[in-house]
Amino acid sequence: MAIAGEVNSRPSTAMGAGRRTAEFGGKLRAGTVLTHLGLIIVCFAFFVPFVWMITTSLKENAQIIAWPPTWLPNPFAWSNYTDALDEVPFFRYGWNTVLISVLSIAGSLVSNTIVAYGFSRIEWPGRDVVFVFVLASMMLPFQVTMIPLFIVFSKIGWTNSMLPLTVPFFFGHAFYIFLLRQFFNGIPRDFSDAARLEGANELQILWQIIVPLSKPALITVALFQFLASWKDFLGPLLYLNDEDKWTLSLGLANMQSSMGLSQFGQIMAVSTMIVIPVLIAFLLAQRYFIQGIATSGIKG
């Protein structure tokens, strides 16, 4: 009788375990659905302004100020783009912006890579103390240092040129140094030790071993610097006086102040053309960007 009762209790126990597993699986699926639903809502909230900018760039003025607002242009005012290019020397401003961005990226990659390697792979007295001071410099916003920097650059005759917007990046940036140092620390030291045994010096180890293994972090630094230089407004406003040397951000600000809301479609057309290169750069570097952030110790 006891054996029969024990046998009969096993199916009920198995059924209870199966029921709990099913309930847990149902809760897990419900949580996953809610999480994805929340992410979709957040993505939609971020995507709506971009869609509105593009559609507005293709609307006529009467449709832009119409109420209730309409999403789809009718008809499509493609002339907003051609009129905007006639109104603003977009390609000249674009070339200036590209030149500043490329030089800034080159300076950031060269200087920050060397400095970060020195902080992560080379032992020298006071290294950690100096690194703390480097990190402390991140607490100083640009608004605090822009007046002393402007005085220095004006004394050496660099104002009204691209030098103040590019040369400083050849001397390192605290955030990029921190990011690359964290990534370099994750690379096994066995690679460096083996190269030293083969007679390689520090520069050879950096160039032939560390740099190829650090492609995600380097692309992350390049993308960050590209975004910072591409959208920078305060720096060019301080140092660039001649209109021929203006960047896209200065050109757009001047266009907004001169046109106001009378040609809002053209302003949105220029804004769209400015944003598109940023989106293309992020989409091309997205995989490396996420990997560089996830493996450098600065993820949220």
C-alpha atoms as a PDB file:
ATOM      1  CA  MET A   1       0.000   0.000   0.000  1.00  0.00           C
ATOM      2  CA  ALA A   2       2.808   2.401   0.902  1.00  0.00           C
ATOM      3  CA  ILE A   3       4.579   1.583  -2.345  1.00  0.00           C
ATOM      4  CA  ALA A   4       1.407   2.159  -4.334  1.00  0.00           C
ATOM      5  CA  GLY A   5       0.872   5.522  -2.598  1.00  0.00           C
ATOM      6  CA  GLU A   6       4.433   6.534  -3.357  1.00  0.00           C
ATOM      7  CA  VAL A   7       4.017   5.572  -7.014  1.00  0.00           C
ATOM      8  CA  ASN A   8       0.762   7.500  -7.241  1.00  0.00           C
ATOM      9  CA  SER A   9       2.352  10.610  -5.713  1.00  0.00           C
ATOM     10  CA  ARG A  10       5.103  10.750  -8.327  1.00  0.00           C
ATOM     11  CA  PRO A  11       2.829  11.715 -11.241  1.00  0.00           C
ATOM     12  CA  SER A  12       1.228  14.437  -9.147  1.00  0.00           C
ATOM     13  CA  THR A  13       4.669  15.772  -8.184  1.00  0.00           C
ATOM     14  CA  ALA A  14       5.776  15.717 -11.815  1.00  0.00           C
ATOM     15  CA  MET A  15       2.567  17.476 -12.842  1.00  0.00           C
ATOM     16  CA  GLY A  16       3.139  20.146 -10.179  1.00  0.00           C
ATOM     17  CA  ALA A  17       6.712  20.691 -11.358  1.00  0.00           C
ATOM     18  CA  GLY A  18       5.546  20.908 -14.957  1.00  0.00           C
ATOM     19  CA  ARG A  19       2.840  23.394 -13.990  1.00  0.00           C
ATOM     20  CA  ARG A  20       5.361  25.599 -12.173  1.00  0.00           C
ATOM     21  CA  THR A  21       7.720  25.418 -15.138  1.00  0.00           C
ATOM     22  CA  ALA A  22       4.920  26.437 -17.487  1.00  0.00           C
ATOM     23  CA  GLU A  23       3.940  29.318 -15.220  1.00  0.00           C
ATOM     24  CA  PHE A  24       7.566  30.477 -15.023  1.00  0.00           C
ATOM     25  CA  GLY A  25       7.908  30.220 -18.801  1.00  0.00           C
ATOM     26  CA  GLY A  26       4.708  32.206 -19.262  1.00  0.00           C
ATOM     27  CA  LYS A  27       5.915  34.941 -16.921  1.00  0.00           C
ATOM     28  CA  LEU A  28       9.278  35.003 -18.704  1.00  0.00           C
ATOM     29  CA  ARG A  29       7.607  35.359 -22.095  1.00  0.00           C
ATOM     30  CA  ALA A  30       5.306  38.071 -20.760  1.00  0.00           C
ATOM     31  CA  GLY A  31       8.292  39.950 -19.342  1.00  0.00           C
ATOM     32  CA  THR A  32      10.137  39.629 -22.641  1.00  0.00           C
ATOM     33  CA  VAL A  33       7.137  40.931 -24.562  1.00  0.00           C
ATOM     34  CA  LEU A  34       6.783  43.909 -22.218  1.00  0.00           C
ATOM     35  CA  THR A  35      10.498  44.661 -22.481  1.00  0.00           C
ATOM     36  CA  HIS A  36      10.424  44.609 -26.256  1.00  0.00           C
ATOM     37  CA  LEU A  37       7.263  46.689 -26.278  1.00  0.00           C
ATOM     38  CA  GLY A  38       8.926  49.307 -24.082  1.00  0.00           C
ATOM     39  CA  LEU A  39      12.004  49.370 -26.307  1.00  0.00           C
ATOM     40  CA  ILE A  40       9.832  49.775 -29.397  1.00  0.00           C
ATOM     41  CA  ILE A  41       8.042  52.731 -27.798  1.00  0.00           C
ATOM     42  CA  VAL A  42      11.351  54.373 -26.854  1.00  0.00           C
ATOM     43  CA  CYS A  43      12.769  53.814 -30.365  1.00  0.00           C
ATOM     44  CA  PHE A  44       9.615  55.279 -31.854  1.00  0.00           C
ATOM     45  CA  ALA A  45       9.916  58.357 -29.624  1.00  0.00           C
ATOM     46  CA  PHE A  46      13.503  58.907 -30.817  1.00  0.00           C
ATOM     47  CA  PHE A  47      12.658  58.183 -34.457  1.00  0.00           C
ATOM     48  CA  VAL A  48       9.652  60.506 -34.767  1.00  0.00           C
ATOM     49  CA  PRO A  49      11.628  63.808 -34.765  1.00  0.00           C
ATOM     50  CA  PHE A  50      13.915  62.499 -37.508  1.00  0.00           C
ATOM     51  CA  VAL A  51      10.966  61.459 -39.672  1.00  0.00           C
ATOM     52  CA  TRP A  52       9.290  64.808 -39.037  1.00  0.00           C
ATOM     53  CA  MET A  53      12.476  66.634 -40.110  1.00  0.00           C
ATOM     54  CA  ILE A  54      12.644  64.704 -43.388  1.00  0.00           C
ATOM     55  CA  THR A  55       8.964  65.125 -44.219  1.00  0.00           C
ATOM     56  CA  THR A  56       9.077  68.828 -43.319  1.00  0.00           C
ATOM     57  CA  SER A  57      12.016  69.310 -45.663  1.00  0.00           C
ATOM     58  CA  LEU A  58       9.729  68.165 -48.499  1.00  0.00           C
ATOM     59  CA  LYS A  59       6.731  70.347 -47.621  1.00  0.00           C
ATOM     60  CA  GLU A  60       5.671  73.723 -48.895  1.00  0.00           C
ATOM     61  CA  ASN A  61       5.377  76.552 -46.380  1.00  0.00           C
ATOM     62  CA  ALA A  62       1.582  76.443 -46.367  1.00  0.00           C
ATOM     63  CA  GLN A  63       1.602  72.757 -45.467  1.00  0.00           C
ATOM     64  CA  ILE A  64       4.245  73.241 -42.780  1.00  0.00           C
ATOM     65  CA  ILE A  65       2.106  75.696 -40.801  1.00  0.00           C
ATOM     66  CA  ALA A  66      -1.177  73.880 -41.494  1.00  0.00           C
ATOM     67  CA  TRP A  67      -3.289  72.668 -38.566  1.00  0.00           C
ATOM     68  CA  PRO A  68      -3.866  69.855 -37.884  1.00  0.00           C
ATOM     69  CA  PRO A  69      -0.363  68.896 -39.044  1.00  0.00           C
ATOM     70  CA  THR A  70       0.082  66.354 -41.812  1.00  0.00           C
ATOM     71  CA  TRP A  71       2.895  63.825 -42.031  1.00  0.00           C
ATOM     72  CA  LEU A  72       3.113  63.171 -45.746  1.00  0.00           C
ATOM     73  CA  PRO A  73       3.976  66.077 -48.064  1.00  0.00           C
ATOM     74  CA  ASN A  74       1.472  66.733 -50.807  1.00  0.00           C
ATOM     75  CA  PRO A  75       2.965  67.611 -53.225  1.00  0.00           C
ATOM     76  CA  PHE A  76       6.631  66.830 -52.586  1.00  0.00           C
ATOM     77  CA  ALA A  77       8.571  70.108 -52.596  1.00  0.00           C
ATOM     78  CA  TRP A  78      11.953  68.847 -53.864  1.00  0.00           C
ATOM     79  CA  SER A  79      12.791  72.448 -54.672  1.00  0.00           C
ATOM     80  CA  ASN A  80      13.534  73.033 -50.978  1.00  0.00           C
ATOM     81  CA  TYR A  81      16.830  71.185 -51.420  1.00  0.00           C
ATOM     82  CA  THR A  82      17.885  72.989 -54.595  1.00  0.00           C
ATOM     83  CA  ASP A  83      16.859  76.373 -53.181  1.00  0.00           C
ATOM     84  CA  ALA A  84      18.766  75.649 -49.974  1.00  0.00           C
ATOM     85  CA  LEU A  85      21.911  74.782 -51.932  1.00  0.00           C
ATOM     86  CA  ASP A  86      21.535  78.048 -53.836  1.00  0.00           C
ATOM     87  CA  GLU A  87      21.025  79.996 -50.610  1.00  0.00           C
ATOM     88  CA  VAL A  88      23.873  78.417 -48.602  1.00  0.00           C
ATOM     89  CA  PRO A  89      27.325  77.362 -49.903  1.00  0.00           C
ATOM     90  CA  PHE A  90      26.698  73.916 -48.466  1.00  0.00           C
ATOM     91  CA  PHE A  91      29.565  72.110 -50.174  1.00  0.00           C
ATOM     92  CA  ARG A  92      32.134  74.700 -49.100  1.00  0.00           C
ATOM     93  CA  TYR A  93      30.943  74.522 -45.498  1.00  0.00           C
ATOM     94  CA  GLY A  94      30.823  70.754 -45.802  1.00  0.00           C
ATOM     95  CA  TRP A  95      34.419  70.575 -47.024  1.00  0.00           C
ATOM     96  CA  ASN A  96      35.582  72.721 -44.093  1.00  0.00           C
ATOM     97  CA  THR A  97      33.699  70.477 -41.669  1.00  0.00           C
ATOM     98  CA  VAL A  98      35.085  67.291 -43.231  1.00  0.00           C
ATOM     99  CA  LEU A  99      38.637  68.654 -43.111  1.00  0.00           C
ATOM    100  CA  ILE A 100      38.344  69.586 -39.434  1.00  0.00           C
ATOM    101  CA  SER A 101      36.753  66.217 -38.617  1.00  0.00           C
ATOM    102  CA  VAL A 102      39.410  64.178 -40.442  1.00  0.00           C
ATOM    103  CA  LEU A 103      42.328  66.035 -38.850  1.00  0.00           C
ATOM    104  CA  SER A 104      40.712  65.787 -35.404  1.00  0.00           C
ATOM    105  CA  ILE A 105      40.146  62.048 -35.815  1.00  0.00           C
ATOM    106  CA  ALA A 106      43.734  61.511 -36.948  1.00  0.00           C
ATOM    107  CA  GLY A 107      45.091  63.469 -33.996  1.00  0.00           C
ATOM    108  CA  SER A 108      42.843  61.673 -31.536  1.00  0.00           C
ATOM    109  CA  LEU A 109      43.791  58.213 -32.767  1.00  0.00           C
ATOM    110  CA  VAL A 110      47.540  58.862 -32.774  1.00  0.00           C
ATOM    111  CA  SER A 111      47.925  60.760 -29.511  1.00  0.00           C
ATOM    112  CA  ASN A 112      45.412  58.927 -27.355  1.00  0.00           C
ATOM    113  CA  THR A 113      46.617  55.501 -28.471  1.00  0.00           C
ATOM    114  CA  ILE A 114      50.219  56.269 -27.489  1.00  0.00           C
ATOM    115  CA  VAL A 115      49.267  57.835 -24.155  1.00  0.00           C
ATOM    116  CA  ALA A 116      46.829  55.063 -23.267  1.00  0.00           C
ATOM    117  CA  TYR A 117      49.487  52.454 -24.060  1.00  0.00           C
ATOM    118  CA  GLY A 118      51.887  54.220 -21.711  1.00  0.00           C
ATOM    119  CA  PHE A 119      49.314  54.174 -18.919  1.00  0.00           C
ATOM    120  CA  SER A 120      48.314  50.550 -19.409  1.00  0.00           C
ATOM    121  CA  ARG A 121      51.435  48.622 -20.492  1.00  0.00           C
ATOM    122  CA  ILE A 122      54.499  50.508 -19.291  1.00  0.00           C
ATOM    123  CA  GLU A 123      55.508  50.683 -15.647  1.00  0.00           C
ATOM    124  CA  TRP A 124      56.937  54.056 -14.598  1.00  0.00           C
ATOM    125  CA  PRO A 125      57.043  55.990 -11.296  1.00  0.00           C
ATOM    126  CA  GLY A 126      53.922  58.025 -10.543  1.00  0.00           C
ATOM    127  CA  ARG A 127      51.925  56.505 -13.390  1.00  0.00           C
ATOM    128  CA  ASP A 128      48.721  56.029 -11.409  1.00  0.00           C
ATOM    129  CA  VAL A 129      48.936  59.505  -9.867  1.00  0.00           C
ATOM    130  CA  VAL A 130      49.321  61.130 -13.276  1.00  0.00           C
ATOM    131  CA  PHE A 131      46.414  59.083 -14.595  1.00  0.00           C
ATOM    132  CA  VAL A 132      44.215  60.383 -11.772  1.00  0.00           C
ATOM    133  CA  PHE A 133      45.065  63.957 -12.782  1.00  0.00           C
ATOM    134  CA  VAL A 134      44.242  63.111 -16.399  1.00  0.00           C
ATOM    135  CA  LEU A 135      40.824  61.825 -15.339  1.00  0.00           C
ATOM    136  CA  ALA A 136      40.288  64.894 -13.168  1.00  0.00           C
ATOM    137  CA  SER A 137      40.660  67.103 -16.242  1.00  0.00           C
ATOM    138  CA  MET A 138      37.411  65.638 -17.577  1.00  0.00           C
ATOM    139  CA  MET A 139      35.573  67.565 -14.855  1.00  0.00           C
ATOM    140  CA  LEU A 140      36.499  70.891 -16.489  1.00  0.00           C
ATOM    141  CA  PRO A 141      33.911  71.796 -19.145  1.00  0.00           C
ATOM    142  CA  PHE A 142      34.932  73.648 -22.267  1.00  0.00           C
ATOM    143  CA  GLN A 143      33.103  76.765 -21.077  1.00  0.00           C
ATOM    144  CA  VAL A 144      35.616  77.077 -18.230  1.00  0.00           C
ATOM    145  CA  THR A 145      38.724  76.851 -20.409  1.00  0.00           C
ATOM    146  CA  MET A 146      37.544  78.560 -23.598  1.00  0.00           C
ATOM    147  CA  ILE A 147      38.590  82.096 -22.562  1.00  0.00           C
ATOM    148  CA  PRO A 148      42.164  81.152 -21.540  1.00  0.00           C
ATOM    149  CA  LEU A 149      42.479  79.023 -24.674  1.00  0.00           C
ATOM    150  CA  PHE A 150      41.203  81.852 -26.858  1.00  0.00           C
ATOM    151  CA  ILE A 151      43.753  84.232 -25.328  1.00  0.00           C
ATOM    152  CA  VAL A 152      46.570  81.735 -25.938  1.00  0.00           C
ATOM    153  CA  PHE A 153      45.549  81.030 -29.524  1.00  0.00           C
ATOM    154  CA  SER A 154      45.082  84.724 -30.273  1.00  0.00           C
ATOM    155  CA  LYS A 155      48.569  85.504 -28.893  1.00  0.00           C
ATOM    156  CA  ILE A 156      50.195  82.979 -31.226  1.00  0.00           C
ATOM    157  CA  GLY A 157      48.097  84.077 -34.202  1.00  0.00           C
ATOM    158  CA  TRP A 158      45.962  80.973 -34.638  1.00  0.00           C
ATOM    159  CA  THR A 159      42.569  82.667 -34.618  1.00  0.00           C
ATOM    160  CA  ASN A 160      40.538  82.697 -37.814  1.00  0.00           C
ATOM    161  CA  SER A 161      42.078  79.369 -38.798  1.00  0.00           C
ATOM    162  CA  MET A 162      41.393  75.683 -38.313  1.00  0.00           C
ATOM    163  CA  LEU A 163      44.453  75.189 -36.098  1.00  0.00           C
ATOM    164  CA  PRO A 164      42.662  75.718 -32.736  1.00  0.00           C
ATOM    165  CA  LEU A 165      40.006  73.199 -33.843  1.00  0.00           C
ATOM    166  CA  THR A 166      42.455  70.460 -34.861  1.00  0.00           C
ATOM    167  CA  VAL A 167      45.914  70.789 -33.250  1.00  0.00           C
ATOM    168  CA  PRO A 168      44.770  70.296 -29.604  1.00  0.00           C
ATOM    169  CA  PHE A 169      43.541  66.798 -30.474  1.00  0.00           C
ATOM    170  CA  PHE A 170      47.129  65.777 -31.278  1.00  0.00           C
ATOM    171  CA  PHE A 171      47.908  66.160 -27.554  1.00  0.00           C
ATOM    172  CA  GLY A 172      45.378  63.709 -26.133  1.00  0.00           C
ATOM    173  CA  HIS A 173      41.895  63.771 -24.674  1.00  0.00           C
ATOM    174  CA  ALA A 174      41.162  62.481 -21.178  1.00  0.00           C
ATOM    175  CA  PHE A 175      38.043  60.511 -22.064  1.00  0.00           C
ATOM    176  CA  TYR A 176      39.623  58.795 -25.051  1.00  0.00           C
ATOM    177  CA  ILE A 177      42.732  57.968 -23.017  1.00  0.00           C
ATOM    178  CA  PHE A 178      40.549  56.369 -20.366  1.00  0.00           C
ATOM    179  CA  LEU A 179      38.540  54.390 -22.919  1.00  0.00           C
ATOM    180  CA  LEU A 180      41.600  53.037 -24.727  1.00  0.00           C
ATOM    181  CA  ARG A 181      43.455  52.290 -21.494  1.00  0.00           C
ATOM    182  CA  GLN A 182      40.536  50.211 -20.267  1.00  0.00           C
ATOM    183  CA  PHE A 183      40.474  48.281 -23.531  1.00  0.00           C
ATOM    184  CA  PHE A 184      44.254  47.737 -23.552  1.00  0.00           C
ATOM    185  CA  ASN A 185      44.083  46.344 -20.018  1.00  0.00           C
ATOM    186  CA  GLY A 186      41.742  43.632 -21.302  1.00  0.00           C
ATOM    187  CA  ILE A 187      44.300  42.354 -23.816  1.00  0.00           C
ATOM    188  CA  PRO A 188      46.386  39.482 -22.363  1.00  0.00           C
ATOM    189  CA  ARG A 189      49.904  40.552 -21.495  1.00  0.00           C
ATOM    190  CA  ASP A 190      51.260  37.249 -22.797  1.00  0.00           C
ATOM    191  CA  PHE A 191      51.183  38.713 -26.308  1.00  0.00           C
ATOM    192  CA  SER A 192      53.377  41.639 -25.281  1.00  0.00           C
ATOM    193  CA  ASP A 193      55.751  39.448 -23.259  1.00  0.00           C
ATOM    194  CA  ALA A 194      56.186  37.059 -26.168  1.00  0.00           C
ATOM    195  CA  ALA A 195      56.956  39.957 -28.506  1.00  0.00           C
ATOM    196  CA  ARG A 196      59.550  41.335 -26.086  1.00  0.00           C
ATOM    197  CA  LEU A 197      61.253  37.950 -25.972  1.00  0.00           C
ATOM    198  CA  GLU A 198      61.487  38.128 -29.757  1.00  0.00           C
ATOM    199  CA  GLY A 199      63.246  41.496 -29.461  1.00  0.00           C
ATOM    200  CA  ALA A 200      60.352  43.851 -30.268  1.00  0.00           C
ATOM    201  CA  ASN A 201      60.411  47.336 -28.763  1.00  0.00           C
ATOM    202  CA  GLU A 202      57.392  49.146 -27.303  1.00  0.00           C
ATOM    203  CA  LEU A 203      56.426  50.916 -30.521  1.00  0.00           C
ATOM    204  CA  GLN A 204      56.533  47.630 -32.451  1.00  0.00           C
ATOM    205  CA  ILE A 205      54.376  45.966 -29.808  1.00  0.00           C
ATOM    206  CA  LEU A 206      51.907  48.844 -29.957  1.00  0.00           C
ATOM    207  CA  TRP A 207      51.704  48.945 -33.749  1.00  0.00           C
ATOM    208  CA  GLN A 208      51.880  45.236 -34.559  1.00  0.00           C
ATOM    209  CA  ILE A 209      49.982  43.689 -31.619  1.00  0.00           C
ATOM    210  CA  ILE A 210      47.913  46.161 -29.603  1.00  0.00           C
ATOM    211  CA  VAL A 211      46.518  48.272 -32.455  1.00  0.00           C
ATOM    212  CA  PRO A 212      45.228  45.324 -34.562  1.00  0.00           C
ATOM    213  CA  LEU A 213      43.539  43.837 -31.487  1.00  0.00           C
ATOM    214  CA  SER A 214      42.017  47.197 -30.521  1.00  0.00           C
ATOM    215  CA  LYS A 215      40.054  47.917 -33.686  1.00  0.00           C
ATOM    216  CA  PRO A 216      36.658  48.207 -31.874  1.00  0.00           C
ATOM    217  CA  ALA A 217      38.012  50.719 -29.342  1.00  0.00           C
ATOM    218  CA  LEU A 218      39.818  52.755 -32.003  1.00  0.00           C
ATOM    219  CA  ILE A 219      36.708  52.887 -34.189  1.00  0.00           C
ATOM    220  CA  THR A 220      34.719  53.977 -31.128  1.00  0.00           C
ATOM    221  CA  VAL A 221      37.155  56.837 -30.517  1.00  0.00           C
ATOM    222  CA  ALA A 222      37.018  57.826 -34.187  1.00  0.00           C
ATOM    223  CA  LEU A 223      33.218  57.817 -34.161  1.00  0.00           C
ATOM    224  CA  PHE A 224      33.029  59.864 -30.972  1.00  0.00           C
ATOM    225  CA  GLN A 225      35.449  62.422 -32.346  1.00  0.00           C
ATOM    226  CA  PHE A 226      33.666  62.569 -35.695  1.00  0.00           C
ATOM    227  CA  LEU A 227      30.373  63.332 -33.971  1.00  0.00           C
ATOM    228  CA  ALA A 228      31.989  65.956 -31.744  1.00  0.00           C
ATOM    229  CA  SER A 229      33.723  67.745 -34.637  1.00  0.00           C
ATOM    230  CA  TRP A 230      30.800  67.450 -37.042  1.00  0.00           C
ATOM    231  CA  LYS A 231      28.272  69.058 -34.708  1.00  0.00           C
ATOM    232  CA  ASP A 232      30.636  71.477 -32.954  1.00  0.00           C
ATOM    233  CA  PHE A 233      29.254  75.007 -32.954  1.00  0.00           C
ATOM    234  CA  LEU A 234      30.937  76.894 -30.122  1.00  0.00           C
ATOM    235  CA  GLY A 235      34.502  76.179 -31.258  1.00  0.00           C
ATOM    236  CA  PRO A 236      34.050  77.413 -34.854  1.00  0.00           C
ATOM    237  CA  LEU A 237      32.012  80.356 -33.551  1.00  0.00           C
ATOM    238  CA  LEU A 238      34.977  81.454 -31.406  1.00  0.00           C
ATOM    239  CA  TYR A 239      37.808  80.979 -33.873  1.00  0.00           C
ATOM    240  CA  LEU A 240      36.431  81.270 -37.429  1.00  0.00           C
ATOM    241  CA  ASN A 241      35.690  84.802 -38.625  1.00  0.00           C
ATOM    242  CA  ASP A 242      35.766  84.569 -42.423  1.00  0.00           C
ATOM    243  CA  GLU A 243      32.658  83.070 -43.967  1.00  0.00           C
ATOM    244  CA  ASP A 244      34.787  81.030 -46.360  1.00  0.00           C
ATOM    245  CA  LYS A 245      36.085  79.072 -43.342  1.00  0.00           C
ATOM    246  CA  TRP A 246      32.720  78.436 -41.692  1.00  0.00           C
ATOM    247  CA  THR A 247      31.506  74.944 -40.885  1.00  0.00           C
ATOM    248  CA  LEU A 248      28.061  73.455 -41.462  1.00  0.00           C
ATOM    249  CA  SER A 249      26.906  74.285 -37.945  1.00  0.00           C
ATOM    250  CA  LEU A 250      27.771  77.964 -38.402  1.00  0.00           C
ATOM    251  CA  GLY A 251      26.164  78.032 -41.835  1.00  0.00           C
ATOM    252  CA  LEU A 252      22.951  76.508 -40.522  1.00  0.00           C
ATOM    253  CA  ALA A 253      22.823  78.950 -37.590  1.00  0.00           C
ATOM    254  CA  ASN A 254      23.323  81.888 -39.960  1.00  0.00           C
ATOM    255  CA  MET A 255      20.620  80.512 -42.239  1.00  0.00           C
ATOM    256  CA  GLN A 256      18.172  80.225 -39.343  1.00  0.00           C
ATOM    257  CA  SER A 257      18.838  83.753 -38.166  1.00  0.00           C
ATOM    258  CA  SER A 258      18.488  85.268 -41.635  1.00  0.00           C
ATOM    259  CA  MET A 259      15.448  83.308 -42.823  1.00  0.00           C
ATOM    260  CA  GLY A 260      13.581  82.669 -39.592  1.00  0.00           C
ATOM    261  CA  LEU A 261      10.396  80.721 -40.231  1.00  0.00           C
ATOM    262  CA  SER A 262       9.820  82.128 -43.709  1.00  0.00           C
ATOM    263  CA  GLN A 263      11.747  79.282 -45.374  1.00  0.00           C
ATOM    264  CA  PHE A 264      11.415  76.550 -42.791  1.00  0.00           C
ATOM    265  CA  GLY A 265      11.397  73.831 -45.453  1.00  0.00           C
ATOM    266  CA  GLN A 266      14.838  74.892 -46.691  1.00  0.00           C
ATOM    267  CA  ILE A 267      16.201  74.945 -43.140  1.00  0.00           C
ATOM    268  CA  MET A 268      14.939  71.396 -42.606  1.00  0.00           C
ATOM    269  CA  ALA A 269      16.472  70.383 -45.948  1.00  0.00           C
ATOM    270  CA  VAL A 270      19.918  71.601 -44.838  1.00  0.00           C
ATOM    271  CA  SER A 271      19.449  69.954 -41.435  1.00  0.00           C
ATOM    272  CA  THR A 272      18.637  66.657 -43.139  1.00  0.00           C
ATOM    273  CA  MET A 273      21.737  66.844 -45.309  1.00  0.00           C
ATOM    274  CA  ILE A 274      23.853  67.535 -42.210  1.00  0.00           C
ATOM    275  CA  VAL A 275      22.399  64.602 -40.255  1.00  0.00           C
ATOM    276  CA  ILE A 276      22.661  61.987 -43.017  1.00  0.00           C
ATOM    277  CA  PRO A 277      26.508  61.610 -42.863  1.00  0.00           C
ATOM    278  CA  VAL A 278      26.257  61.081 -39.101  1.00  0.00           C
ATOM    279  CA  LEU A 279      23.709  58.293 -39.564  1.00  0.00           C
ATOM    280  CA  ILE A 280      25.795  56.647 -42.270  1.00  0.00           C
ATOM    281  CA  ALA A 281      28.923  56.755 -40.094  1.00  0.00           C
ATOM    282  CA  PHE A 282      27.099  55.243 -37.125  1.00  0.00           C
ATOM    283  CA  LEU A 283      25.477  52.491 -39.194  1.00  0.00           C
ATOM    284  CA  LEU A 284      28.831  51.523 -40.728  1.00  0.00           C
ATOM    285  CA  ALA A 285      30.597  51.466 -37.349  1.00  0.00           C
ATOM    286  CA  GLN A 286      27.710  50.206 -35.226  1.00  0.00           C
ATOM    287  CA  ARG A 287      29.044  46.686 -34.657  1.00  0.00           C
ATOM    288  CA  TYR A 288      32.526  47.870 -33.686  1.00  0.00           C
ATOM    289  CA  PHE A 289      31.093  50.748 -31.641  1.00  0.00           C
ATOM    290  CA  ILE A 290      28.966  48.482 -29.468  1.00  0.00           C
ATOM    291  CA  GLN A 291      31.842  46.033 -29.029  1.00  0.00           C
ATOM    292  CA  GLY A 292      34.237  48.830 -28.088  1.00  0.00           C
ATOM    293  CA  ILE A 293      31.859  50.244 -25.489  1.00  0.00           C
ATOM    294  CA  ALA A 294      31.024  46.821 -24.026  1.00  0.00           C
ATOM    295  CA  THR A 295      34.641  45.719 -23.632  1.00  0.00           C
ATOM    296  CA  SER A 296      36.175  48.986 -22.392  1.00  0.00           C
ATOM    297  CA  GLY A 297      34.482  49.116 -19.005  1.00  0.00           C
ATOM    298  CA  ILE A 298      32.324  52.234 -19.582  1.00  0.00           C
ATOM    299  CA  LYS A 299      28.999  50.560 -20.285  1.00  0.00           C
ATOM    300  CA  GLY A 300      26.061  51.658 -18.170  1.00  0.00           C
END
